[in-house]
Amino acid sequence: MNLSSFMPKDLVYPKAAACLTEEEKKDYIEKISGLLKEQNAAVIAHYYCNDDVQALAESTGGFIGDSLEMAKWGKKSSFDRLIVCGVRFMGETAKILSPEKTILMPSLKAECSLDLGCPAEEFSEFCDQHPNRTVVVYANTSAAVKARADWVVTSSIAIQVVEHLHSLGKELIWAPDRHLGSYIERLTGADMLRWQAHCVVHDEFKAQALEKLKQMHPDAAVLVHPESPAAVVEMADVVGSTSQLLKAAKTLPNSKLIVATDSGIFYKLQQACPDKELIIAPTQGEGATCKSCAHCPWMAMNGLKEIYEALTAGQDTGLHEVHVDEEIRVKALNSLNRLLDFSEKLAGRK
């Protein structure tokens, strides 16, 4: 059973981070590096951020990863301040796990279409209409939605969690990504009421254009994130999260890889597979619109100038510091801890 879409009809894409000259980049990197040491701070970047931001995180002792890896790394680190380069729910997740730390972001206006497509009030009202169902939400949601959930999952472990709940006879509510939910439902056979939001990047990959690209490169392996439409997923050699796609890219024998996820991943893919040809899956041409052109417009708000501004905001932290209501934080932490505990048990069985 599906739900009607709650996606905003007219999403307004933000301006990207400031475009800098090479000399300006060098200057900002030098200044940021000094500030990070002074403030005992670290840059934590998502795989989908621009190359300059990921390189900065690497060169200054920070971290690059997916949203939950970012938050877990920040929690374990000894840094007092974390500069979370990604989108707003990632900053909130870091604050949920590390309430004692100052969490800053280059811009608090960096949204996520999945988060926007799952408003907390509407979602909570729907959950109230189905009180006997276990609520499972994707990490790409607000702290308030996580607080309403029984479980939070990432794309790398969602199938295992749903299989576990299905084996216990649980009927589920899933939110927010319709494609990932459909993929999980097909694989597990679980009874799921699926929220109908989508990622503006992954939703644009189209099977028609991908099929033509495969014909041009018949020896290429196709790597697809499960937030993509079913017809695209069905064409994949590997389906997985960002971390899983990176691991697969290293081990696949193919010298060419067609990649259907945000193009920001190419920074780490090129490091992992320097001898392989990497090709972004098409978001334009027949059957495609190329509104995002395979790069999240809100991720593109993260830049060196914006990181510097977050570190130098002083008392004017309203533009950059992440705050989460304590009652919401505690509730969201409970659902996140279920995921973390399950993940540790799963790892122990391997």
Short mmCIF file of C-alpha atoms in Angstrom, two decimals:
data_model
loop_
_atom_site.label_atom_id
_atom_site.label_comp_id
_atom_site.label_asym_id
_atom_site.label_seq_id
_atom_site.Cartn_x
_atom_site.Cartn_y
_atom_site.Cartn_z
CA MET A 1 0.00 0.00 0.00
CA ASN A 2 1.32 3.44 -0.93
CA LEU A 3 0.75 6.91 0.45
CA SER A 4 0.14 10.06 -1.51
CA SER A 5 3.22 12.17 -2.05
CA PHE A 6 4.14 14.87 0.45
CA MET A 7 6.95 16.21 -1.73
CA PRO A 8 6.87 20.00 -2.10
CA LYS A 9 5.55 20.81 -5.57
CA ASP A 10 8.00 23.60 -6.37
CA LEU A 11 11.34 23.03 -4.70
CA VAL A 12 13.57 26.08 -4.95
CA TYR A 13 17.18 25.06 -5.37
CA PRO A 14 19.71 27.18 -3.45
CA LYS A 15 22.81 28.91 -4.72
CA ALA A 16 25.96 26.82 -4.66
CA ALA A 17 28.95 27.71 -2.50
CA ALA A 18 31.12 30.62 -3.59
CA CYS A 19 33.27 29.94 -6.66
CA LEU A 20 36.90 30.54 -5.72
CA THR A 21 40.16 30.95 -7.58
CA GLU A 22 43.00 28.56 -6.80
CA GLU A 23 44.76 31.31 -4.87
CA GLU A 24 41.62 31.98 -2.82
CA LYS A 25 41.23 28.27 -2.10
CA LYS A 26 44.81 28.06 -0.87
CA ASP A 27 44.27 31.08 1.37
CA TYR A 28 41.04 29.70 2.88
CA ILE A 29 42.58 26.28 3.48
CA GLU A 30 45.49 27.88 5.35
CA LYS A 31 43.19 30.03 7.50
CA ILE A 32 40.75 27.17 8.19
CA SER A 33 43.57 24.84 9.19
CA GLY A 34 44.77 27.34 11.76
CA LEU A 35 41.28 27.90 13.16
CA LEU A 36 40.63 24.17 13.47
CA LYS A 37 43.73 23.80 15.65
CA GLU A 38 42.86 26.84 17.76
CA GLN A 39 39.30 25.67 18.38
CA ASN A 40 40.00 21.93 18.71
CA ALA A 41 37.65 21.42 15.79
CA ALA A 42 37.36 18.99 12.91
CA VAL A 43 35.71 19.01 9.49
CA ILE A 44 33.40 16.06 8.87
CA ALA A 45 32.30 15.78 5.24
CA HIS A 46 29.78 13.61 3.46
CA TYR A 47 30.79 11.68 0.34
CA TYR A 48 28.52 13.95 -1.71
CA CYS A 49 30.32 17.18 -0.84
CA ASN A 50 32.53 18.90 -3.38
CA ASP A 51 36.11 17.74 -3.87
CA ASP A 52 37.61 20.80 -2.12
CA VAL A 53 35.63 20.11 1.05
CA GLN A 54 36.46 16.40 1.12
CA ALA A 55 40.14 17.15 0.53
CA LEU A 56 40.09 19.68 3.38
CA ALA A 57 38.61 17.09 5.75
CA GLU A 58 41.33 14.62 4.82
CA SER A 59 44.23 17.06 5.06
CA THR A 60 43.21 18.46 8.48
CA GLY A 61 42.56 15.22 10.35
CA GLY A 62 38.81 15.20 9.84
CA PHE A 63 36.60 12.54 8.31
CA ILE A 64 34.67 11.62 5.14
CA GLY A 65 31.78 9.17 5.26
CA ASP A 66 28.05 8.60 5.06
CA SER A 67 25.68 10.37 7.44
CA LEU A 68 25.77 7.86 10.30
CA GLU A 69 29.51 7.22 9.97
CA MET A 70 30.02 10.99 10.25
CA ALA A 71 28.03 11.20 13.48
CA LYS A 72 29.66 8.11 15.00
CA TRP A 73 33.15 9.38 14.19
CA GLY A 74 32.34 12.75 15.72
CA LYS A 75 31.06 11.12 18.90
CA LYS A 76 34.22 9.04 19.34
CA SER A 77 36.59 11.89 18.53
CA SER A 78 38.22 14.16 21.10
CA PHE A 79 37.26 17.35 19.25
CA ASP A 80 35.12 19.96 21.00
CA ARG A 81 33.67 21.40 17.78
CA LEU A 82 32.52 19.52 14.70
CA ILE A 83 32.02 21.26 11.35
CA VAL A 84 29.47 19.03 9.63
CA CYS A 85 29.60 19.50 5.87
CA GLY A 86 26.48 17.99 4.41
CA VAL A 87 22.79 18.71 4.85
CA ARG A 88 20.86 19.75 7.94
CA PHE A 89 19.68 16.33 9.13
CA MET A 90 23.34 15.26 9.26
CA GLY A 91 24.15 18.10 11.62
CA GLU A 92 21.14 17.15 13.75
CA THR A 93 22.25 13.51 13.87
CA ALA A 94 25.70 14.60 15.03
CA LYS A 95 24.09 16.71 17.78
CA ILE A 96 21.84 13.82 18.84
CA LEU A 97 24.86 11.59 19.39
CA SER A 98 27.17 14.34 20.75
CA PRO A 99 25.03 16.81 22.73
CA GLU A 100 28.02 18.07 24.69
CA LYS A 101 29.83 19.21 21.54
CA THR A 102 29.33 22.33 19.45
CA ILE A 103 28.01 21.29 16.05
CA LEU A 104 28.47 23.83 13.27
CA MET A 105 27.47 23.74 9.61
CA PRO A 106 28.51 25.95 6.69
CA SER A 107 24.80 26.68 6.26
CA LEU A 108 21.76 25.62 8.27
CA LYS A 109 19.74 26.18 5.08
CA ALA A 110 21.30 23.11 3.46
CA GLU A 111 18.19 20.94 3.22
CA CYS A 112 17.46 17.42 1.95
CA SER A 113 14.53 16.70 -0.36
CA LEU A 114 13.74 13.53 1.61
CA ASP A 115 13.62 15.51 4.85
CA LEU A 116 11.48 18.22 3.22
CA GLY A 117 9.20 15.52 1.84
CA CYS A 118 8.46 14.10 5.30
CA PRO A 119 7.16 16.92 7.54
CA ALA A 120 7.21 15.82 11.17
CA GLU A 121 3.68 16.89 12.03
CA GLU A 122 2.02 15.21 9.05
CA PHE A 123 4.11 12.08 9.49
CA SER A 124 3.32 11.84 13.19
CA GLU A 125 -0.40 12.20 12.46
CA PHE A 126 -0.19 9.34 9.96
CA CYS A 127 1.65 7.14 12.45
CA ASP A 128 -1.06 7.85 15.01
CA GLN A 129 -3.61 6.45 12.54
CA HIS A 130 -1.73 3.13 12.50
CA PRO A 131 -0.71 2.60 16.15
CA ASN A 132 -0.05 -1.14 15.76
CA ARG A 133 2.65 -0.66 13.13
CA THR A 134 6.36 -0.39 13.89
CA VAL A 135 7.76 2.86 12.51
CA VAL A 136 11.03 2.60 10.58
CA VAL A 137 12.57 5.76 9.13
CA TYR A 138 15.57 6.38 6.94
CA ALA A 139 18.44 8.43 8.37
CA ASN A 140 17.61 11.17 5.85
CA THR A 141 14.97 12.68 8.13
CA SER A 142 14.73 15.43 10.72
CA ALA A 143 15.40 14.89 14.41
CA ALA A 144 11.65 15.24 15.04
CA VAL A 145 10.82 12.43 12.61
CA LYS A 146 13.52 10.24 14.14
CA ALA A 147 11.98 10.96 17.54
CA ARG A 148 8.62 9.65 16.30
CA ALA A 149 10.18 6.45 14.94
CA ASP A 150 10.84 3.12 16.60
CA TRP A 151 13.88 2.49 14.40
CA VAL A 152 16.25 4.61 12.32
CA VAL A 153 18.08 2.82 9.50
CA THR A 154 20.68 3.60 6.86
CA SER A 155 20.62 2.20 3.33
CA SER A 156 23.47 -0.15 4.23
CA ILE A 157 21.51 -1.94 6.98
CA ALA A 158 17.85 -1.26 6.19
CA ILE A 159 17.27 -4.68 4.59
CA GLN A 160 18.65 -6.56 7.60
CA VAL A 161 16.59 -4.51 10.06
CA VAL A 162 13.37 -4.98 8.08
CA GLU A 163 14.07 -8.71 7.68
CA HIS A 164 14.50 -8.93 11.44
CA LEU A 165 11.26 -7.07 12.15
CA HIS A 166 9.41 -9.09 9.50
CA SER A 167 10.60 -12.33 11.12
CA LEU A 168 8.98 -11.12 14.35
CA GLY A 169 5.67 -10.64 12.54
CA LYS A 170 5.82 -6.84 12.64
CA GLU A 171 3.81 -4.71 10.22
CA LEU A 172 5.70 -1.54 9.32
CA ILE A 173 5.45 2.09 8.39
CA TRP A 174 8.39 3.12 6.21
CA ALA A 175 9.55 6.67 5.48
CA PRO A 176 10.45 8.67 3.58
CA ASP A 177 12.07 7.40 0.34
CA ARG A 178 9.59 5.62 -1.93
CA HIS A 179 12.23 3.92 -4.09
CA LEU A 180 14.31 2.58 -1.20
CA GLY A 181 11.12 1.46 0.55
CA SER A 182 9.91 -0.36 -2.56
CA TYR A 183 13.31 -2.05 -2.98
CA ILE A 184 13.32 -3.24 0.64
CA GLU A 185 9.72 -4.44 0.40
CA ARG A 186 10.50 -6.50 -2.72
CA LEU A 187 13.51 -8.15 -1.11
CA THR A 188 12.00 -8.86 2.30
CA GLY A 189 8.30 -9.41 1.64
CA ALA A 190 7.52 -7.25 4.67
CA ASP A 191 4.12 -5.57 5.07
CA MET A 192 5.03 -1.89 4.69
CA LEU A 193 3.03 1.29 4.40
CA ARG A 194 5.43 3.42 2.36
CA TRP A 195 5.74 7.20 2.53
CA GLN A 196 6.14 8.66 -0.96
CA ALA A 197 9.01 11.15 -0.87
CA HIS A 198 12.10 10.88 -3.06
CA CYS A 199 15.64 12.17 -3.47
CA VAL A 200 15.83 14.81 -6.21
CA VAL A 201 19.17 13.41 -7.38
CA HIS A 202 18.50 9.68 -7.47
CA ASP A 203 14.96 10.06 -8.77
CA GLU A 204 16.37 11.57 -11.98
CA PHE A 205 18.34 8.54 -13.12
CA LYS A 206 16.39 7.08 -16.02
CA ALA A 207 16.45 3.52 -17.39
CA GLN A 208 16.14 4.56 -21.05
CA ALA A 209 19.24 6.72 -21.01
CA LEU A 210 21.13 4.22 -18.85
CA GLU A 211 20.38 1.40 -21.29
CA LYS A 212 21.85 3.44 -24.14
CA LEU A 213 24.93 4.19 -22.06
CA LYS A 214 25.36 0.49 -21.29
CA GLN A 215 25.22 -0.25 -25.01
CA MET A 216 28.05 2.23 -25.53
CA HIS A 217 30.08 0.60 -22.73
CA PRO A 218 29.07 -3.10 -22.69
CA ASP A 219 32.03 -4.04 -20.51
CA ALA A 220 31.12 -1.57 -17.73
CA ALA A 221 29.62 -2.58 -14.39
CA VAL A 222 26.64 -0.54 -13.19
CA LEU A 223 26.61 0.65 -9.56
CA VAL A 224 23.29 1.98 -8.27
CA HIS A 225 22.09 3.50 -5.01
CA PRO A 226 18.69 2.03 -3.99
CA GLU A 227 17.13 5.49 -3.78
CA SER A 228 16.96 5.24 -7.58
CA PRO A 229 13.82 4.14 -9.48
CA ALA A 230 13.15 0.41 -9.69
CA ALA A 231 13.85 0.24 -13.44
CA VAL A 232 17.33 1.66 -12.83
CA VAL A 233 17.98 -0.63 -9.85
CA GLU A 234 17.06 -3.65 -11.98
CA MET A 235 19.88 -2.77 -14.40
CA ALA A 236 22.53 -2.71 -11.67
CA ASP A 237 25.39 -5.10 -11.13
CA VAL A 238 25.70 -3.77 -7.59
CA VAL A 239 23.03 -2.04 -5.49
CA GLY A 240 24.12 -0.43 -2.24
CA SER A 241 24.81 2.55 -0.02
CA THR A 242 27.65 4.97 -0.73
CA SER A 243 30.03 2.95 1.45
CA GLN A 244 28.94 -0.32 -0.15
CA LEU A 245 29.38 1.08 -3.66
CA LEU A 246 32.89 2.24 -2.80
CA LYS A 247 33.81 -1.21 -1.52
CA ALA A 248 32.32 -2.91 -4.56
CA ALA A 249 34.18 -0.60 -6.94
CA LYS A 250 37.50 -1.82 -5.54
CA THR A 251 36.71 -5.50 -5.98
CA LEU A 252 34.84 -5.54 -9.31
CA PRO A 253 37.05 -6.80 -12.18
CA ASN A 254 35.55 -4.29 -14.64
CA SER A 255 37.81 -1.50 -15.86
CA LYS A 256 34.78 0.76 -16.39
CA LEU A 257 32.11 1.69 -13.85
CA ILE A 258 28.80 3.45 -14.53
CA VAL A 259 27.70 5.07 -11.28
CA ALA A 260 24.11 6.04 -10.43
CA THR A 261 24.47 8.13 -7.30
CA ASP A 262 25.53 11.68 -6.46
CA SER A 263 28.65 12.64 -8.43
CA GLY A 264 30.34 13.79 -5.23
CA ILE A 265 31.25 10.15 -4.63
CA PHE A 266 33.73 10.34 -7.50
CA TYR A 267 36.31 11.99 -5.23
CA LYS A 268 36.69 8.83 -3.13
CA LEU A 269 35.99 6.51 -6.07
CA GLN A 270 38.94 7.95 -7.96
CA GLN A 271 41.15 7.35 -4.94
CA ALA A 272 39.88 3.79 -4.56
CA CYS A 273 40.04 2.93 -8.28
CA PRO A 274 42.68 5.17 -9.91
CA ASP A 275 43.03 2.86 -12.92
CA LYS A 276 39.31 2.55 -13.68
CA GLU A 277 37.17 4.73 -15.92
CA LEU A 278 34.28 6.23 -13.98
CA ILE A 279 31.12 7.28 -15.81
CA ILE A 280 28.20 9.10 -14.20
CA ALA A 281 24.81 7.59 -15.02
CA PRO A 282 22.75 9.95 -17.21
CA THR A 283 20.21 12.43 -15.87
CA GLN A 284 19.58 14.09 -19.21
CA GLY A 285 18.48 13.04 -22.67
CA GLU A 286 15.43 10.94 -23.52
CA GLY A 287 13.21 10.39 -20.48
CA ALA A 288 15.34 12.55 -18.16
CA THR A 289 15.16 16.15 -16.96
CA CYS A 290 18.57 16.90 -15.40
CA LYS A 291 17.29 19.29 -12.76
CA SER A 292 20.06 18.33 -10.34
CA CYS A 293 22.49 16.83 -12.90
CA ALA A 294 23.53 14.14 -10.40
CA HIS A 295 24.67 16.49 -7.66
CA CYS A 296 22.58 17.54 -4.66
CA PRO A 297 22.04 21.32 -4.83
CA TRP A 298 22.05 21.58 -1.03
CA MET A 299 25.30 19.61 -0.73
CA ALA A 300 26.75 22.15 -3.16
CA MET A 301 26.20 24.86 -0.52
CA ASN A 302 29.20 23.52 1.39
CA GLY A 303 32.39 25.32 0.41
CA LEU A 304 35.68 26.57 1.83
CA LYS A 305 34.46 30.16 2.25
CA GLU A 306 31.34 28.94 4.06
CA ILE A 307 33.38 26.68 6.39
CA TYR A 308 35.60 29.65 7.26
CA GLU A 309 32.54 31.76 8.02
CA ALA A 310 31.17 29.06 10.33
CA LEU A 311 34.44 29.01 12.26
CA THR A 312 34.61 32.80 12.57
CA ALA A 313 30.96 33.52 13.39
CA GLY A 314 31.81 34.23 17.03
CA GLN A 315 28.68 34.78 19.11
CA ASP A 316 26.53 35.04 15.97
CA THR A 317 26.10 31.27 15.75
CA GLY A 318 22.45 31.34 14.72
CA LEU A 319 23.46 30.92 11.10
CA HIS A 320 25.70 27.96 11.74
CA GLU A 321 25.22 26.21 15.10
CA VAL A 322 22.92 23.17 15.23
CA HIS A 323 20.49 22.92 18.13
CA VAL A 324 18.07 20.07 18.87
CA ASP A 325 15.33 20.28 21.48
CA GLU A 326 16.39 18.02 24.37
CA GLU A 327 13.12 16.08 24.54
CA ILE A 328 13.28 15.39 20.80
CA ARG A 329 16.99 14.54 21.04
CA VAL A 330 16.44 11.90 23.73
CA LYS A 331 13.60 10.26 21.80
CA ALA A 332 15.58 10.31 18.56
CA LEU A 333 18.59 8.85 20.37
CA ASN A 334 16.49 5.85 21.44
CA SER A 335 15.65 4.97 17.82
CA LEU A 336 19.23 5.58 16.72
CA ASN A 337 20.58 3.40 19.53
CA ARG A 338 18.40 0.52 18.34
CA LEU A 339 20.19 0.78 15.00
CA LEU A 340 23.63 1.00 16.59
CA ASP A 341 22.99 -1.97 18.88
CA PHE A 342 21.60 -4.05 16.00
CA SER A 343 24.60 -3.13 13.85
CA GLU A 344 27.05 -4.24 16.54
CA LYS A 345 25.24 -7.55 17.01
CA LEU A 346 25.16 -8.10 13.25
CA ALA A 347 28.89 -7.41 13.00
CA GLY A 348 29.54 -9.85 15.85
CA ARG A 349 27.80 -12.65 13.95
CA LYS A 350 30.02 -12.25 10.90
#
